[in-house]
Amino acid sequence: MTTNTSIEVRDLKKYFGPVKAVDGIDFKVQQGEIFSLLGPNGAGKTTTISMISCLLQPDSGEVLVMGHSTRSAAQQVKAAIGVVPQEIALYEDLSARENLTFWGKMYGMRGGMLKQRVDEVLELIGLTEHAARRSGKFSGGMKRRLNIGIALLHHPQVIIMDEPTVGIDPQSRRSILDGVRALNREGATVLYTTHYMEEAEELSNHIAIMDHGHLIALGTHAELIRLVGQQTRIDLTLNAENPAVLPAWQQVDGVSQVYAEDGHLSVLVNDSNAVLPHLFEAATTVDARITGIDIKEPNLEAVFLHLTGRALRDG
Amino acid sequence: MKIIDLALKDLSQILRDWKAAVFLLVSPIIFTLFFGFVFSGGGGESDPRLPVGLVDRDQTSLSAALLDLLDDSTVIRVEAGDDLAALERKLAKEDLAALVVIPAGYGAAMQDGAPLTLDVTADPASNAGMSVQNELQGTAQRLSNASRAAQLSVEVLEEQQPFASSAAREQAFAQALEDAIATWQKPPVTLSMRSSALPAAEGEAQLTNSYAHSSPGMMAQFAIAGLIGAAEVIVRERKTRALQRLLTTSISRASILAGHYLSMFIMIFAQFALLIAFGQVFLGLNYAHDWLATLMMALSMAAAAAGMGLLIGVMAKTEEQVIMFTLIPMFILSGLGGAWVPLEVMPETVQKVAHVSPVAWMMDGFQNILVRGLDWRAALLPAGALMAFALGFTLLSILRFRTVSE
Amino acid sequence: MKLLAITLKDMTRSFRSVFALAFMFGVPLLVTGMFYLMFGGSVGSEGAAFTLPRTRVVVADLDEGSPYFQMDGDNAEDLQDMGDILTHMLSGPQLAELIEVTFASDALSARAAVDRQEAGIALVIPANFTRAMIEPQAVAEVELYHDPTLTLSPGIVRTLVERAIDSAAGPKLGLGVIVKQMEAAGLSPDAAQQQSLAMRLIGDTSGAPAELVTLRASEGEAPTADPLAAMLGLIMGGMTVFYAFYTGATSAQTIMTEQEHGTLQRLFTTPVTIPTVLGGKYLATGLTVLVQMIVLLVCGRLIFNIRWGALPEVALTILGTALVATSMGIFLISLLKTDKQVGMVFGVGLTITGMVGIFSAFTGGAPGASSVADRFALFVPQGWSMAALRAGMDGNGLVAVLPFFLGMLAWSVVFFFIGVRRFSKRFA
């Protein structure tokens, strides 16, 4: 392990009965980067995170965090990380300040140092004015922010965030993403799981794509895009179902791949401007009428589609 | 139909936890047996009389006569002994209800017409202590009267013709005393006790069947306890927003309430049916002598309890509140309604207030059936009162439910 | 230190919960208050013995008197015969607290009043009542017809009537004995002689019967004990024990709710060990029970004037109860797999064992019941706690409380180890 690696995962496996939740994955997270685990629901992201944060023992393989093994040095690992769980986990009958103070103590903080840090975190998550209110009375967004704040108290070297933006309004989501970047700028390594590819694209230095317990792709955003070639995806909608249209488009010059999913037809092309007129022509030959077009420049969605034949959202 | 569908859904949710269902049947049975057993003074001893230790420091014919009289007591059972310390230990362990010492000189003093008092050690606050005291007072009074008569007869004989010796005088006194005691055992006026119970209730010695009180009492208490599960279903429906979803369908608010009510009613009635059957078959209680009366009581109490459950369900916001809103009224209504201790032993004011509790009405009705042996007409008033409770609870629930939107 | 932080957090939370507070303090005080009203409403100013319930007695006095019977004195006009004397006694001021007498014209209507539940007892005094009392061969039967649901009052009225009959018939019986002795000695007393003997006997037995029994309190029981306070002490003690165990389980239940809310998992992502978490919970639960018991016992002393006994005994009982209630809570909760089963724990695990354990509180006065209840009670930990409390209340000293304390300690150890083992396994 090189000195600037924060997390190293080696051949990690976790089975629940017949379900291979995590089936032999490897990756490294470098110090100071934002690393995203991207994948649909049920891909094994949370299981992986749980093993990294010492909540689950791996069946085999190894996890090193800041050089400490989760098996043999769980306490050192826990001291080094701050975990933001997917579900909001705080004491609703305690105030924001009481929650932060309690969790700070759990990380071994005491006295004036703790008090000062609680104030800083309250400021950071924008809850200073609401510090004395019981958190049960907070709005969903405020609870999310407090949920994150708890993980930041002890200046962890690694912050692990498990889908922190699930089910919240766009505004809170924006502020969380900005917050993550700010933390990263201050030097924290962030391991971030999401099934929103936009978040992964926007935040990450490296992205690992998981599906069915496997790591199916890993790299920087640019590296991953390159997997699908610089291809553009065109989503087309027809007025009526027409099975003949797919073979017809396949014949068009410049089309590299054609998919049909949930009534949506997708075509991967190198140059959309050149190919588009020909798609209309081909449709006409089989009596199909195109009623909608959506042109998508290459993104992670396309990468996932390319690798699994399924759209990311559909899981 | 939707109401029934909803009720069936509720029932399957409530009874999914089969252990809870068993609890609702087993615990009232356990407590019926336990209360009945304890209040019947059980414990495997065939003699229900209070055990009383006795030390005779007098050892005269009069103290012996006192022992003879006490042997016939229906209240106490004498355990005579010489070792005071040993008896005191038994008293301390509560193996004895009281300890009596006949003081030395007791007989002589009684003959002189100035009887000494018996020395009784007992818990003055307990019923047992008071019972023992009363019984001893009565018995000593008899002995004193008999002794007085014997003394007088000896004096009269002496006036006619002096005794040859003091031994002869003693002999005459003993003879007179024996006669007197025998005479006092057969007073010219006797007292006959008769209960007003009709023959229907008397068949299986209902008078001494202490389950006749505990069986309906525990039935009532655990009908209320069972509301926890049923009311939780309503609260959970609201919390999980299933209620809102239900309201988007064509079912009306009234039907939703009616469905919940029906499920609770069925559940409680089934609970009653099984418990009544148990009482009839295993406890020797004669619920069956007038099925109509028993049915009226079971139906009306089930209706009242279901109304209460509905109210709890619409009032409570969380499962914790359900437990609180159920268990606290359960304790108050059962205790006040005479489910634990018969209303008979409570002061008059409480007896009057007691009937604000539906449990008191249920107890009334079942006492009429089980103990007094009356027929369905005696169930009319209590059943009517319970139906009024049912109506009241349901109306309150409807009022409350109209404003519940989430 | 982390352990204490968990303890502090848990205690803060439980004392903030209205639900927890209601069960910790509200219900026990409420139930005791209810019993206070039930039994204590009629306690006199001196706090004397709590009164027995008042029974309605309807009397049909059919006594026709006897030509041989004549009353003299102030009441002669009102009291024509023995039946009058009996009813006069029953409706007198001394018994007013106990019975309320009404009159019926005949036996049938008296019985009907009982059948209609307007009265609890009908007393039918027969026509030859007086004659039976004084004429040599006459016998009579007094009928006591009562509602079968009444358990105590028929016995009380029976005792009263029997005593009255005993003393009223005394002269006749005495005379019979004397005459028999004289005849045996070959003497036959004439009417005048018999009359004078009868007068001597009446002179002896008239007036209030002397107290022939002195009652003293059993060893150790405070002679000045207020019986109502003593009874309430049992009830309140029972409630305190019952709800101490409730608190033990509810506090331990926070392990389940924290798991449900995800805070437990989150705790395990911090550098805290499982024993620390469980230890913190244990301490919080124990301290909560401790606070609860102290508050309740102090309230009992202040509100209901209950004497709990000497401080060391009470302290030992509180300590033991806090230990065993907490351990039992941990143990019970460790048996649960889901939050849904909580009802079972509270229903079976606590309500049933609790009621068995504190049953003696309710049967304290029932003849023959207490020893049975006591034996049953020791099958559950609540019974040991109750026994310790009662030993302290009886003033039997530290030595009497100690065995129960040790018993509680033993229960605690067993529960604690099973509970902690199960939890450690679950979270490891």
XYZ file of C-alpha atoms in Angstrom, chain B residues 165-373:
209
model
C -65.728 -31.382 100.643
C -64.159 -28.888 98.311
C -63.577 -31.782 95.950
C -67.282 -32.490 95.885
C -67.891 -28.824 95.208
C -65.416 -28.935 92.357
C -67.122 -32.041 91.078
C -70.506 -30.350 91.126
C -69.104 -27.302 89.337
C -67.501 -29.413 86.648
C -70.734 -31.282 86.098
C -72.719 -28.068 85.922
C -70.228 -26.514 83.551
C -70.336 -29.494 81.249
C -74.114 -29.281 81.182
C -74.007 -25.556 80.651
C -71.626 -25.787 77.741
C -73.728 -28.505 76.180
C -76.783 -26.326 76.677
C -75.136 -23.297 75.068
C -74.353 -25.436 72.070
C -78.092 -25.859 71.583
C -79.549 -22.374 72.005
C -83.343 -22.048 71.895
C -83.043 -19.711 68.976
C -81.014 -20.877 66.016
C -79.985 -18.927 63.022
C -80.423 -20.254 59.519
C -78.501 -18.779 56.631
C -79.973 -18.959 53.193
C -78.809 -17.328 50.016
C -81.191 -15.761 47.572
C -79.525 -17.590 44.674
C -81.890 -19.435 42.442
C -81.481 -23.188 42.112
C -79.872 -22.689 38.713
C -76.833 -21.207 40.352
C -76.652 -23.487 43.290
C -76.084 -26.714 41.460
C -72.317 -26.773 41.656
C -71.870 -24.989 44.927
C -71.562 -21.664 43.146
C -71.634 -19.921 46.469
C -68.170 -21.069 47.216
C -66.940 -20.926 43.646
C -64.535 -18.064 43.811
C -64.077 -18.230 40.029
C -67.579 -16.782 39.676
C -65.979 -13.455 40.443
C -62.553 -13.799 38.887
C -63.710 -15.330 35.609
C -65.836 -12.403 34.358
C -63.463 -9.958 36.028
C -60.409 -11.151 34.159
C -62.440 -11.521 30.994
C -63.230 -7.812 31.179
C -59.702 -6.769 32.027
C -58.096 -8.719 29.228
C -60.698 -7.632 26.720
C -59.318 -4.157 27.315
C -55.729 -5.412 27.221
C -56.430 -6.947 23.834
C -57.258 -3.542 22.429
C -53.548 -2.742 22.209
C -53.001 -4.840 19.114
C -56.215 -3.751 17.458
C -55.708 -0.050 18.139
C -52.124 -0.302 16.907
C -53.439 -1.454 13.559
C -55.375 1.806 13.252
C -52.429 3.930 14.331
C -50.080 2.160 11.968
C -52.550 2.605 9.156
C -52.365 6.326 9.742
C -48.621 6.440 10.221
C -47.860 4.513 7.071
C -50.278 6.748 5.201
C -52.321 3.733 4.219
C -55.305 5.635 5.592
C -54.786 8.496 3.162
C -54.539 5.996 0.418
C -57.738 4.322 1.610
C -59.460 7.693 1.540
C -58.546 8.084 -2.123
C -60.600 4.973 -2.852
C -64.357 4.968 -2.890
C -64.650 3.732 0.713
C -66.152 6.281 3.081
C -64.712 7.362 6.411
C -67.680 5.802 8.129
C -67.015 2.477 6.450
C -63.369 2.585 7.482
C -64.367 3.107 11.096
C -67.040 0.455 10.850
C -64.515 -2.009 9.468
C -62.105 -1.398 12.328
C -64.928 -1.600 14.821
C -66.130 -4.870 13.393
C -62.694 -6.457 13.605
C -62.318 -5.524 17.259
C -65.808 -6.647 18.056
C -65.214 -10.045 16.464
C -61.888 -10.436 18.204
C -63.236 -9.616 21.661
C -66.343 -11.664 21.205
C -64.273 -14.658 20.154
C -62.077 -14.116 23.211
C -65.176 -14.069 25.433
C -66.644 -17.135 23.769
C -63.523 -19.178 24.440
C -63.151 -17.935 27.988
C -66.803 -18.546 28.780
C -66.504 -22.049 27.380
C -63.447 -22.588 29.553
C -65.303 -21.363 32.617
C -68.274 -23.557 31.847
C -66.271 -26.710 31.203
C -63.323 -26.469 33.560
C -64.266 -24.096 36.351
C -67.739 -25.428 37.048
C -69.332 -22.075 36.339
C -72.881 -22.198 35.103
C -72.758 -19.744 32.221
C -75.020 -22.101 30.325
C -78.080 -22.008 32.546
C -79.384 -19.124 30.517
C -77.491 -18.865 27.268
C -79.467 -15.843 26.206
C -78.366 -13.872 29.243
C -74.736 -14.900 28.796
C -74.876 -14.027 25.118
C -76.393 -10.627 25.866
C -73.622 -9.822 28.306
C -70.820 -11.047 26.025
C -72.173 -9.164 23.033
C -72.742 -5.924 24.867
C -69.358 -5.951 26.598
C -67.668 -6.780 23.294
C -69.530 -3.844 21.756
C -68.440 -1.502 24.541
C -64.819 -2.669 24.511
C -64.636 -2.427 20.726
C -65.931 1.134 20.951
C -63.206 1.889 23.443
C -60.606 0.320 21.174
C -61.805 2.445 18.287
C -61.492 5.567 20.405
C -57.972 4.605 21.487
C -57.047 3.943 17.868
C -58.178 7.334 16.628
C -56.862 9.235 19.646
C -53.360 7.763 19.823
C -50.676 9.155 17.581
C -48.022 6.536 18.235
C -47.840 2.907 19.263
C -46.516 4.013 22.620
C -49.586 6.133 23.170
C -51.720 3.148 22.320
C -50.109 1.190 25.124
C -50.549 4.110 27.501
C -54.147 4.825 26.491
C -54.968 1.146 26.886
C -53.152 0.029 29.991
C -53.941 3.016 32.180
C -57.711 2.840 31.589
C -57.441 -0.925 31.916
C -56.098 -0.612 35.437
C -58.520 2.099 36.427
C -61.650 0.635 34.889
C -60.934 -2.915 36.067
C -59.968 -1.898 39.565
C -62.829 0.524 39.967
C -65.284 -1.773 38.247
C -64.638 -4.537 40.724
C -62.756 -6.927 38.461
C -60.086 -7.572 41.092
C -61.802 -7.049 44.397
C -65.591 -7.297 44.684
C -67.300 -3.933 44.891
C -68.927 -5.272 48.032
C -65.836 -4.606 50.091
C -65.375 -1.062 48.876
C -66.894 1.977 50.549
C -70.290 3.156 49.452
C -69.008 6.189 47.571
C -66.736 4.036 45.473
C -69.542 1.584 44.861
C -71.592 4.421 43.455
C -68.779 5.814 41.348
C -67.867 2.318 40.171
C -70.574 2.248 37.577
C -68.845 4.862 35.474
C -66.721 1.865 34.504
C -68.243 -0.512 31.979
C -66.458 -3.296 33.840
C -68.783 -2.756 36.815
C -71.812 -3.300 34.586
C -70.298 -6.399 33.104
C -69.602 -7.724 36.586
C -73.196 -6.958 37.597
C -74.569 -8.848 34.657
C -72.412 -11.905 35.101
C -72.948 -11.958 38.862
C -76.678 -12.032 38.158
C -76.162 -15.001 35.886
C -73.475 -16.941 37.710
C -74.100 -16.267 41.360
C -77.700 -15.208 41.648
C -78.849 -17.655 39.006
